[in-house]
Each structure stands twice: as structure tokens, then as C-alpha cells.
mmCIF file of C-alpha atoms in Angstrom:
data_model
loop_
_atom_site.group_PDB
_atom_site.id
_atom_site.type_symbol
_atom_site.label_atom_id
_atom_site.label_comp_id
_atom_site.label_asym_id
_atom_site.label_seq_id
_atom_site.Cartn_x
_atom_site.Cartn_y
_atom_site.Cartn_z
ATOM 1 C CA MET A 1 0.000 0.000 0.000
ATOM 2 C CA LYS A 2 1.119 3.514 -0.812
ATOM 3 C CA THR A 3 0.905 6.305 1.735
ATOM 4 C CA PHE A 4 -2.390 8.126 1.300
ATOM 5 C CA GLU A 5 -2.247 11.049 -1.092
ATOM 6 C CA PRO A 6 -5.555 12.867 -1.591
ATOM 7 C CA HIS A 7 -6.969 13.565 -5.002
ATOM 8 C CA PRO A 8 -5.673 17.013 -6.050
ATOM 9 C CA LEU A 9 -9.223 18.362 -6.274
ATOM 10 C CA LEU A 10 -10.122 16.981 -2.834
ATOM 11 C CA ARG A 11 -7.504 18.265 -0.450
ATOM 12 C CA ASN A 12 -10.121 19.983 1.708
ATOM 13 C CA PRO A 13 -11.727 17.715 4.357
ATOM 14 C CA HIS A 14 -15.244 18.816 3.437
ATOM 15 C CA ALA A 15 -14.578 18.194 -0.245
ATOM 16 C CA GLN A 16 -13.354 14.691 0.596
ATOM 17 C CA THR A 17 -16.309 13.961 2.874
ATOM 18 C CA LEU A 18 -18.987 15.214 0.492
ATOM 19 C CA ALA A 19 -17.398 13.637 -2.581
ATOM 20 C CA SER A 20 -17.378 10.251 -0.874
ATOM 21 C CA SER A 21 -21.151 10.560 -0.354
ATOM 22 C CA PHE A 22 -22.100 11.801 -3.801
ATOM 23 C CA LEU A 23 -19.462 10.409 -6.154
ATOM 24 C CA PRO A 24 -21.175 7.764 -8.337
ATOM 25 C CA ARG A 25 -19.684 4.299 -7.939
ATOM 26 C CA ARG A 26 -20.333 0.965 -9.596
ATOM 27 C CA PHE A 27 -19.709 -2.476 -8.159
ATOM 28 C CA PRO A 28 -19.814 -4.882 -11.101
ATOM 29 C CA ARG A 29 -17.830 -7.613 -9.334
ATOM 30 C CA LEU A 30 -20.177 -7.848 -6.357
ATOM 31 C CA PRO A 31 -22.945 -10.394 -7.043
ATOM 32 C CA ARG A 32 -26.550 -10.019 -5.957
ATOM 33 C CA SER A 33 -26.910 -10.414 -2.209
ATOM 34 C CA VAL A 34 -28.961 -12.930 -0.267
ATOM 35 C CA PRO A 35 -30.976 -11.134 2.461
ATOM 36 C CA ARG A 36 -30.872 -12.611 5.935
ATOM 37 C CA GLU A 37 -32.326 -11.569 9.257
ATOM 38 C CA PHE A 38 -30.424 -11.983 12.521
ATOM 39 C CA GLU A 39 -32.318 -12.030 15.810
ATOM 40 C CA VAL A 40 -30.288 -9.797 18.115
ATOM 41 C CA GLU A 41 -32.665 -9.870 21.074
ATOM 42 C CA PRO A 42 -36.214 -11.153 21.582
ATOM 43 C CA GLY A 43 -38.511 -9.247 19.240
ATOM 44 C CA SER A 44 -35.710 -7.415 17.421
ATOM 45 C CA ARG A 45 -33.988 -8.406 14.200
ATOM 46 C CA ILE A 46 -31.493 -6.745 11.896
ATOM 47 C CA ARG A 47 -31.097 -7.521 8.208
ATOM 48 C CA GLY A 48 -27.879 -8.427 6.480
ATOM 49 C CA GLU A 49 -27.129 -8.500 2.774
ATOM 50 C CA CYS A 50 -24.973 -11.598 2.336
ATOM 51 C CA HIS A 51 -22.562 -12.472 -0.445
ATOM 52 C CA TRP A 52 -21.524 -16.095 -0.003
ATOM 53 C CA GLN A 53 -18.727 -17.922 -1.780
ATOM 54 C CA ALA A 54 -19.485 -21.389 -3.204
ATOM 55 C CA ALA A 55 -18.091 -23.020 -0.054
ATOM 56 C CA PRO A 56 -18.673 -20.406 2.692
ATOM 57 C CA ARG A 57 -17.191 -22.494 5.506
ATOM 58 C CA GLU A 58 -13.872 -22.691 3.688
ATOM 59 C CA ARG A 59 -13.463 -18.939 3.285
ATOM 60 C CA PRO A 60 -12.999 -15.974 5.653
ATOM 61 C CA THR A 61 -16.017 -13.767 6.281
ATOM 62 C CA LEU A 62 -16.078 -9.973 6.464
ATOM 63 C CA VAL A 63 -18.963 -8.381 8.404
ATOM 64 C CA LEU A 64 -19.585 -4.684 7.754
ATOM 65 C CA VAL A 65 -21.391 -2.088 9.898
ATOM 66 C CA HIS A 66 -22.354 1.340 8.535
ATOM 67 C CA GLY A 67 -22.425 4.765 10.142
ATOM 68 C CA LEU A 68 -25.129 7.147 11.383
ATOM 69 C CA GLU A 69 -28.035 7.313 8.919
ATOM 70 C CA GLY A 70 -26.222 5.013 6.513
ATOM 71 C CA SER A 71 -27.260 1.528 5.423
ATOM 72 C CA SER A 72 -26.017 -1.637 3.791
ATOM 73 C CA GLU A 73 -26.252 0.287 0.498
ATOM 74 C CA SER A 74 -23.756 2.993 1.489
ATOM 75 C CA GLY A 75 -20.930 3.271 -1.041
ATOM 76 C CA TYR A 76 -18.179 2.345 1.407
ATOM 77 C CA MET A 77 -20.140 -0.772 2.442
ATOM 78 C CA LEU A 78 -20.509 -1.934 -1.142
ATOM 79 C CA GLY A 79 -16.928 -0.998 -1.998
ATOM 80 C CA LEU A 80 -15.330 -2.967 0.812
ATOM 81 C CA ALA A 81 -17.739 -5.888 0.329
ATOM 82 C CA GLU A 82 -16.807 -6.096 -3.352
ATOM 83 C CA ARG A 83 -13.116 -5.993 -2.524
ATOM 84 C CA ALA A 84 -13.560 -8.828 -0.013
ATOM 85 C CA PHE A 85 -15.663 -10.943 -2.357
ATOM 86 C CA VAL A 86 -13.160 -10.626 -5.207
ATOM 87 C CA ALA A 87 -10.464 -11.788 -2.764
ATOM 88 C CA GLY A 88 -12.476 -14.960 -2.186
ATOM 89 C CA TRP A 89 -14.136 -13.938 1.082
ATOM 90 C CA ASN A 90 -17.758 -14.011 2.158
ATOM 91 C CA ALA A 91 -19.172 -10.530 2.825
ATOM 92 C CA VAL A 92 -22.106 -9.600 5.067
ATOM 93 C CA ARG A 93 -23.379 -6.009 4.897
ATOM 94 C CA LEU A 94 -25.434 -5.367 8.030
ATOM 95 C CA ASN A 95 -28.118 -2.757 8.524
ATOM 96 C CA GLN A 96 -28.297 -1.329 12.011
ATOM 97 C CA ARG A 97 -31.733 -1.458 13.633
ATOM 98 C CA ASN A 98 -34.284 0.536 11.584
ATOM 99 C CA CYS A 99 -31.820 1.309 8.801
ATOM 100 C CA GLY A 100 -32.097 0.314 5.164
ATOM 101 C CA GLY A 101 -35.893 0.180 5.337
ATOM 102 C CA THR A 102 -35.985 -2.244 8.284
ATOM 103 C CA GLU A 103 -38.016 -0.174 10.755
ATOM 104 C CA SER A 104 -40.638 -2.938 11.015
ATOM 105 C CA LEU A 105 -38.140 -5.521 12.286
ATOM 106 C CA THR A 106 -37.874 -4.028 15.777
ATOM 107 C CA PRO A 107 -39.972 -1.840 18.100
ATOM 108 C CA THR A 108 -36.752 -0.190 19.338
ATOM 109 C CA LEU A 109 -34.485 2.549 18.012
ATOM 110 C CA TYR A 110 -30.875 2.198 16.997
ATOM 111 C CA ASN A 111 -28.101 3.828 18.981
ATOM 112 C CA SER A 112 -24.330 3.803 19.426
ATOM 113 C CA GLY A 113 -24.416 1.523 22.452
ATOM 114 C CA LEU A 114 -25.948 -1.564 20.832
ATOM 115 C CA SER A 115 -22.731 -3.531 20.555
ATOM 116 C CA GLY A 116 -24.672 -6.563 21.753
ATOM 117 C CA ASP A 117 -26.319 -6.745 18.327
ATOM 118 C CA TYR A 118 -22.973 -7.524 16.734
ATOM 119 C CA ARG A 119 -22.002 -10.013 19.416
ATOM 120 C CA ALA A 120 -25.257 -11.808 18.539
ATOM 121 C CA VAL A 121 -24.391 -11.790 14.830
ATOM 122 C CA LEU A 122 -20.876 -13.030 15.599
ATOM 123 C CA ALA A 123 -22.254 -15.861 17.752
ATOM 124 C CA GLU A 124 -24.749 -16.916 15.081
ATOM 125 C CA LEU A 125 -22.132 -16.983 12.347
ATOM 126 C CA ILE A 126 -19.871 -19.130 14.532
ATOM 127 C CA GLU A 127 -22.425 -21.458 16.101
ATOM 128 C CA GLY A 128 -25.047 -21.586 13.353
ATOM 129 C CA ASP A 129 -22.912 -21.275 10.228
ATOM 130 C CA SER A 130 -19.661 -22.807 11.489
ATOM 131 C CA LEU A 131 -17.610 -20.048 9.879
ATOM 132 C CA PRO A 132 -13.978 -20.438 10.901
ATOM 133 C CA GLU A 133 -12.615 -16.909 10.357
ATOM 134 C CA ILE A 134 -14.601 -13.735 10.910
ATOM 135 C CA PHE A 135 -13.509 -10.108 10.555
ATOM 136 C CA PHE A 136 -15.577 -7.022 11.476
ATOM 137 C CA ALA A 137 -15.209 -3.545 9.966
ATOM 138 C CA GLY A 138 -17.255 -0.523 11.004
ATOM 139 C CA TYR A 139 -17.457 3.017 9.706
ATOM 140 C CA SER A 140 -17.996 6.076 11.924
ATOM 141 C CA MET A 141 -20.822 5.124 14.328
ATOM 142 C CA GLY A 142 -20.404 1.533 13.132
ATOM 143 C CA GLY A 143 -16.737 1.750 14.011
ATOM 144 C CA ASN A 144 -17.648 2.707 17.572
ATOM 145 C CA LEU A 145 -20.001 -0.265 17.788
ATOM 146 C CA VAL A 146 -17.425 -2.745 16.480
ATOM 147 C CA LEU A 147 -14.683 -1.457 18.795
ATOM 148 C CA LYS A 148 -17.082 -1.435 21.743
ATOM 149 C CA MET A 149 -18.034 -5.029 20.968
ATOM 150 C CA VAL A 150 -14.452 -6.279 20.917
ATOM 151 C CA GLY A 151 -13.535 -4.216 23.985
ATOM 152 C CA GLU A 152 -16.389 -5.744 25.954
ATOM 153 C CA LEU A 153 -15.403 -9.234 24.817
ATOM 154 C CA ALA A 154 -11.846 -8.556 26.025
ATOM 155 C CA GLY A 155 -10.161 -11.886 26.816
ATOM 156 C CA THR A 156 -13.303 -13.892 26.021
ATOM 157 C CA ALA A 157 -13.262 -13.054 22.292
ATOM 158 C CA PRO A 158 -13.774 -16.295 20.331
ATOM 159 C CA ARG A 159 -10.804 -17.559 18.332
ATOM 160 C CA GLU A 160 -12.911 -17.273 15.155
ATOM 161 C CA LEU A 161 -12.843 -13.481 15.490
ATOM 162 C CA ARG A 162 -9.531 -12.801 13.758
ATOM 163 C CA ALA A 163 -9.370 -8.994 13.603
ATOM 164 C CA VAL A 164 -11.502 -5.852 13.535
ATOM 165 C CA ALA A 165 -11.225 -2.409 11.987
ATOM 166 C CA GLY A 166 -12.816 0.984 12.502
ATOM 167 C CA VAL A 167 -12.709 3.680 9.828
ATOM 168 C CA CYS A 168 -13.063 7.132 11.398
ATOM 169 C CA PRO A 169 -14.750 5.567 14.432
ATOM 170 C CA CYS A 170 -16.634 7.878 16.806
ATOM 171 C CA VAL A 171 -14.975 6.432 19.899
ATOM 172 C CA ASP A 172 -15.789 9.497 22.048
ATOM 173 C CA LEU A 173 -19.410 10.263 21.238
ATOM 174 C CA GLY A 174 -19.619 13.469 23.252
ATOM 175 C CA LEU A 175 -16.617 14.998 21.477
ATOM 176 C CA CYS A 176 -18.056 14.005 18.111
ATOM 177 C CA ALA A 177 -21.527 15.403 18.848
ATOM 178 C CA ASP A 178 -19.987 18.710 19.911
ATOM 179 C CA ALA A 179 -17.812 18.782 16.769
ATOM 180 C CA VAL A 180 -20.865 18.194 14.568
ATOM 181 C CA GLY A 181 -22.444 21.178 16.332
ATOM 182 C CA LEU A 182 -19.705 23.594 15.270
ATOM 183 C CA HIS A 183 -20.828 26.259 12.808
ATOM 184 C CA ARG A 184 -18.447 25.032 10.122
ATOM 185 C CA ASN A 185 -20.198 21.660 10.217
ATOM 186 C CA PHE A 186 -23.767 22.946 9.854
ATOM 187 C CA ILE A 187 -24.325 20.950 6.658
ATOM 188 C CA TYR A 188 -23.667 17.648 8.458
ATOM 189 C CA GLN A 189 -25.763 18.615 11.454
ATOM 190 C CA GLU A 190 -28.726 19.538 9.273
ATOM 191 C CA HIS A 191 -28.395 16.295 7.326
ATOM 192 C CA PHE A 192 -28.291 14.072 10.414
ATOM 193 C CA VAL A 193 -31.083 15.861 12.276
ATOM 194 C CA ARG A 194 -33.390 16.010 9.254
ATOM 195 C CA ASN A 195 -32.946 12.318 8.480
ATOM 196 C CA LEU A 196 -33.290 11.236 12.104
ATOM 197 C CA LYS A 197 -36.562 13.144 12.408
ATOM 198 C CA GLN A 198 -37.888 11.587 9.209
ATOM 199 C CA ARG A 199 -36.980 8.140 10.493
ATOM 200 C CA MET A 200 -38.803 8.802 13.770
ATOM 201 C CA ARG A 201 -41.949 9.814 11.887
ATOM 202 C CA ARG A 202 -41.839 6.567 9.899
ATOM 203 C CA LYS A 203 -41.245 4.624 13.102
ATOM 204 C CA ALA A 204 -44.174 6.260 14.884
ATOM 205 C CA LYS A 205 -46.527 5.269 12.065
ATOM 206 C CA LEU A 206 -45.429 1.647 12.313
ATOM 207 C CA PHE A 207 -45.796 1.550 16.111
ATOM 208 C CA PRO A 208 -48.767 3.829 16.971
ATOM 209 C CA GLY A 209 -48.753 5.235 20.489
ATOM 210 C CA LYS A 210 -45.209 4.113 21.299
ATOM 211 C CA PHE A 211 -43.318 7.323 20.472
ATOM 212 C CA ASP A 212 -44.119 10.897 21.457
ATOM 213 C CA LEU A 213 -42.895 13.112 18.625
ATOM 214 C CA ASP A 214 -43.832 16.462 20.202
ATOM 215 C CA PRO A 215 -40.324 17.080 21.671
ATOM 216 C CA MET A 216 -38.838 16.833 18.155
ATOM 217 C CA ALA A 217 -40.271 20.231 17.288
ATOM 218 C CA ARG A 218 -37.656 21.817 19.571
ATOM 219 C CA VAL A 219 -34.747 19.694 18.304
ATOM 220 C CA ARG A 220 -32.186 21.524 16.177
ATOM 221 C CA THR A 221 -28.941 19.697 16.931
ATOM 222 C CA LEU A 222 -27.707 16.122 17.133
ATOM 223 C CA ARG A 223 -27.094 16.475 20.869
ATOM 224 C CA GLU A 224 -30.658 17.749 21.364
ATOM 225 C CA PHE A 225 -32.029 14.791 19.407
ATOM 226 C CA ASP A 226 -30.067 12.389 21.596
ATOM 227 C CA ASP A 227 -31.189 14.259 24.718
ATOM 228 C CA LYS A 228 -34.912 14.333 23.822
ATOM 229 C CA ILE A 229 -35.337 11.126 21.808
ATOM 230 C CA THR A 230 -32.440 8.650 21.942
ATOM 231 C CA ALA A 231 -31.965 8.869 25.710
ATOM 232 C CA LYS A 232 -35.691 8.680 26.452
ATOM 233 C CA TYR A 233 -36.371 5.576 24.372
ATOM 234 C CA CYS A 234 -33.059 3.750 24.787
ATOM 235 C CA GLY A 235 -32.708 3.725 28.563
ATOM 236 C CA PHE A 236 -30.337 6.628 29.214
ATOM 237 C CA ARG A 237 -30.727 9.544 31.598
ATOM 238 C CA ASP A 238 -29.826 12.152 28.992
ATOM 239 C CA ALA A 239 -27.438 12.691 26.082
ATOM 240 C CA THR A 240 -24.431 13.026 28.377
ATOM 241 C CA ASP A 241 -25.211 9.700 30.026
ATOM 242 C CA TYR A 242 -25.798 8.097 26.606
ATOM 243 C CA TYR A 243 -22.461 9.304 25.253
ATOM 244 C CA ALA A 244 -20.529 8.274 28.355
ATOM 245 C CA ARG A 245 -21.951 4.752 28.507
ATOM 246 C CA SER A 246 -21.913 4.074 24.770
ATOM 247 C CA SER A 247 -18.478 5.364 23.742
ATOM 248 C CA ALA A 248 -16.038 2.607 22.766
ATOM 249 C CA LEU A 249 -13.238 4.579 24.404
ATOM 250 C CA ARG A 250 -14.587 3.389 27.755
ATOM 251 C CA VAL A 251 -13.573 -0.210 26.949
ATOM 252 C CA THR A 252 -10.721 0.039 24.423
ATOM 253 C CA ALA A 253 -8.183 -0.864 27.098
ATOM 254 C CA GLY A 254 -9.756 -4.324 27.138
ATOM 255 C CA ILE A 255 -9.303 -5.062 23.433
ATOM 256 C CA GLN A 256 -7.241 -8.204 22.904
ATOM 257 C CA VAL A 257 -7.941 -8.864 19.211
ATOM 258 C CA PRO A 258 -5.789 -7.340 16.442
ATOM 259 C CA THR A 259 -7.468 -4.020 15.746
ATOM 260 C CA LEU A 260 -6.925 -1.420 13.055
ATOM 261 C CA ILE A 261 -8.147 2.168 13.213
ATOM 262 C CA VAL A 262 -7.936 4.247 10.049
ATOM 263 C CA THR A 263 -8.745 7.907 10.612
ATOM 264 C CA SER A 264 -7.738 11.284 9.262
ATOM 265 C CA ARG A 265 -6.321 14.165 11.230
ATOM 266 C CA ASP A 266 -8.605 16.564 9.357
ATOM 267 C CA ASP A 267 -11.860 14.655 9.945
ATOM 268 C CA PRO A 268 -14.532 17.372 10.285
ATOM 269 C CA PHE A 269 -16.332 15.775 13.216
ATOM 270 C CA VAL A 270 -14.231 12.966 14.691
ATOM 271 C CA PRO A 271 -11.549 14.895 16.614
ATOM 272 C CA PHE A 272 -8.149 13.260 16.344
ATOM 273 C CA ALA A 273 -7.645 13.897 20.065
ATOM 274 C CA SER A 274 -9.922 10.899 20.664
ATOM 275 C CA PHE A 275 -7.158 8.547 19.602
ATOM 276 C CA SER A 276 -4.502 9.843 21.963
ATOM 277 C CA ASP A 277 -6.405 8.632 25.040
ATOM 278 C CA PRO A 278 -4.150 6.194 26.958
ATOM 279 C CA ALA A 279 -6.880 3.535 26.997
ATOM 280 C CA LEU A 280 -6.485 3.328 23.248
ATOM 281 C CA ALA A 281 -2.997 4.613 22.530
ATOM 282 C CA ASN A 282 -1.323 2.292 25.047
ATOM 283 C CA ASN A 283 -3.042 -0.889 23.863
ATOM 284 C CA SER A 284 -0.537 -2.912 21.819
ATOM 285 C CA HIS A 285 -3.346 -4.758 20.038
ATOM 286 C CA ILE A 286 -4.499 -1.525 18.368
ATOM 287 C CA ARG A 287 -2.799 0.031 15.362
ATOM 288 C CA VAL A 288 -3.802 3.580 14.334
ATOM 289 C CA ILE A 289 -3.092 4.820 10.812
ATOM 290 C CA ALA A 290 -3.849 8.530 10.551
ATOM 291 C CA PRO A 291 -2.957 10.456 7.390
ATOM 292 C CA GLU A 292 -3.025 14.246 7.593
ATOM 293 C CA ARG A 293 -5.924 14.362 5.115
ATOM 294 C CA GLY A 294 -8.835 12.166 4.187
ATOM 295 C CA GLY A 295 -12.000 13.782 5.552
ATOM 296 C CA HIS A 296 -14.651 11.601 7.192
ATOM 297 C CA CYS A 297 -14.747 8.014 5.893
ATOM 298 C CA ALA A 298 -13.557 9.258 2.505
ATOM 299 C CA PHE A 299 -9.830 8.842 1.689
ATOM 300 C CA ILE A 300 -10.280 9.378 -2.042
ATOM 301 C CA SER A 301 -6.798 8.959 -3.439
ATOM 302 C CA ARG A 302 -5.106 10.649 -6.364
ATOM 303 C CA TYR A 303 -4.404 7.190 -7.781
ATOM 304 C CA ALA A 304 -6.925 5.369 -9.955
ATOM 305 C CA GLY A 305 -7.797 1.700 -9.764
ATOM 306 C CA GLU A 306 -7.581 -0.441 -6.661
ATOM 307 C CA THR A 307 -6.198 2.327 -4.433
ATOM 308 C CA ARG A 308 -8.659 5.087 -5.400
ATOM 309 C CA PHE A 309 -10.609 4.392 -2.225
ATOM 310 C CA TRP A 310 -7.587 4.061 -0.008
ATOM 311 C CA ALA A 311 -9.171 3.133 3.318
ATOM 312 C CA GLU A 312 -10.968 0.173 1.755
ATOM 313 C CA ALA A 313 -7.708 -1.108 0.276
ATOM 314 C CA CYS A 314 -5.893 -0.476 3.558
ATOM 315 C CA VAL A 315 -8.419 -2.386 5.665
ATOM 316 C CA MET A 316 -8.563 -5.328 3.286
ATOM 317 C CA GLU A 317 -4.796 -5.655 3.019
ATOM 318 C CA LEU A 318 -4.363 -5.639 6.762
ATOM 319 C CA PHE A 319 -7.188 -8.119 7.271
ATOM 320 C CA ALA A 320 -5.640 -10.425 4.678
ATOM 321 C CA SER A 321 -2.487 -10.537 6.795
ATOM 322 C CA HIS A 322 -4.567 -12.331 9.453
ATOM 323 C CA GLU A 323 -6.245 -14.802 7.121
ATOM 324 C CA SER A 324 -5.330 -18.391 7.871
ATOM 325 C CA ARG A 325 -3.798 -20.185 4.916
ATOM 326 C CA GLY A 326 -5.627 -23.428 5.566
ATOM 327 C CA ALA A 327 -8.238 -24.971 7.814
ATOM 328 C CA ASN A 328 -5.619 -26.351 10.193
ATOM 329 C CA SER A 329 -3.542 -23.215 10.603
ATOM 330 C CA VAL A 330 -3.106 -21.892 14.119
ATOM 331 C CA TYR A 331 -4.199 -18.336 14.872
ATOM 332 C CA SER A 332 -1.835 -16.432 17.119
ATOM 333 C CA SER A 333 -3.355 -13.908 19.514
ATOM 334 C CA GLU A 334 0.061 -12.258 19.527
ATOM 335 C CA ALA A 335 -0.338 -11.227 15.876
ATOM 336 C CA ASN A 336 -0.244 -7.541 15.072
ATOM 337 C CA PHE A 337 -0.007 -5.222 12.108
ATOM 338 C CA GLU A 338 3.551 -4.031 12.628
ATOM 339 C CA THR A 339 4.912 -6.204 9.816
ATOM 340 C CA LEU A 340 3.210 -4.023 7.236
ATOM 341 C CA ASP A 341 4.898 -0.767 6.277
ATOM 342 C CA TYR A 342 2.644 2.215 5.850
#
């Protein structure tokens, strides 16, 4: 892998971030998915879009988790899934609760603390599907969820879980919410708040009488939405309590699985200061790669071809270094990413 060099027209973090959302992409090498529902707790399911190899149990499996107001159809989800499938891996693109048109599958809301959903998926893929090698990658909010999951597992992580990655993960939710609220980030704040409100209106129609939408009229910021809606319906005292209990940073010291974090120092709303916390920075199982530029979950490179979307190539190359080369190979918990030069 080459060191990340931004596209010459996208050296600004906002240009990178917005281009990654609106730049048309095609995925001709990714076959049609097979939908599958995973029960994550009684009465609640999430849907995955699965791309299985001919012999799934003989291949590694990549499980992907999207960010806030994304879905299994987000460009980065499809891009990384295609890259994995072409490499001979299975790929599972998960929708978080209520996302991707799945509001009817659960009476609950989604939030950044639901790491248990991904432990349930991991357990089902191991126990129900007998998959021998599983890798998780999460973007932004999904990155927080994946890192929180592996931090909570700590020394009990199953041997089938080979490695995880977070791309621009929101590991300190309070810092990120405050960064989104800065004036320079008004376009992101308006996008998130507008879409969250629309989702709540759809949810209320599906579950009459369950949700009181009146407080939404006074919501203008992401923190206000989490204070008035997320906290109320997800078992938190307020937004501050929600952020404190749901941030992956609280448990990163416990991570004992090879973990990659790819982030940019100019991310508009994931402050780089998050990654200097000793709980994360002092954990030898975690490798942080942080180019000066890249925006939020963008990393659109100046180079065409396989490295155009640099973070996807970076994650897949590092994951491949932990792929067993046969069913009888022995996985070493001592493995790390230091052998690769970035």
C-alpha cells in the first residue's frame, strides 16, 4: 500500500467527505446479495445483505457495519464488500436497527451503544454457520459499535474473530456530537437531524402510540435529538449519560484482538484527540493509521484503480495478513499489524 495522497481536487476535508457521499460508484464484481435476518434480542432483528462464496465455511467472512443514517447500500459498504468478495471472502453487509428500510423488524431505536447486536451476529455466524474466520469492519458510528463489541469481549473473544477495523470511528461520542455542532459543520448537522426526524416519523406510524414526537419540534442539533429522543427511548438519563456509557473509548483498554483504526487528522467531526487517550494509545493490540488528510470516511486517493478508495484497500490488506492459509492453521493472539509498512 502507498501512503495516502488525496486527489488534487479533494484536499479539503469537506470536499473529501462530500465527494465520498455523492461520487457515483459501480460495483460490477459484487454479485446479488442474499438477504438474511439476525435475531439480536427477543422481538428485534437486523437484516444483512450476504454475499456467499461457493463453499462459505472454507473462506474468511467480512462483516460490515455502517455509520449514522447510513445503510447496507452505502458506497463504502458496497466498496469494501466487493473488494472482499473478489479476494475470495464471504461478505455480510449489516443494517443497524431501523436502517435500510428495516423499521418494522424491531420496536426499538438504533443507537451507538448496541454492541450486543454484533455479538449476537458473531455468535450466530460461529455457532449456526460454522464459519472459521470472521472479521468485522465498522465506519464512523459503526466503528464505535465494532470497537465497543471487541472491547467488551476482552479476553473472552472467540478464536474465530480474527481482527476488527474501525474507519473514522466515533470512539468518544460526546466529542463528536460537539464537533458536529460547530458552525463550520452545519451541513452535516442539518443532514443528520433532518434524516433522524424523518426516520422517527416513519417509526411512529409503524408503532402507533409508542413514540411521542412532540419534543422533536424543539430539536435543532444532534445532541438535542439524543437528549430528547435517543436517551428517552433507549434507557439513558440524557445525552451526556448516553455518550458516556456508549463510547467505545470506555472499553478500548480491554481489546485483545488485532485491531486497526484508520482515521484522518482533518476529519470534520471525529476529533483526532480521541485517539490519543491512553486507553487506546497504550493498547498494543491496536494500530492507528492517521494520514493528515482524508475527511470523514472518505480517503479518495489521487491514484486510480484499486487504491482510489484508499481506506478500503488499507483495511482489506491488513485483514488479509490475518487470514489463515488453511483450515488447520493456528491463529496467534500475539499477531499484530507491525509487519506491514505504511
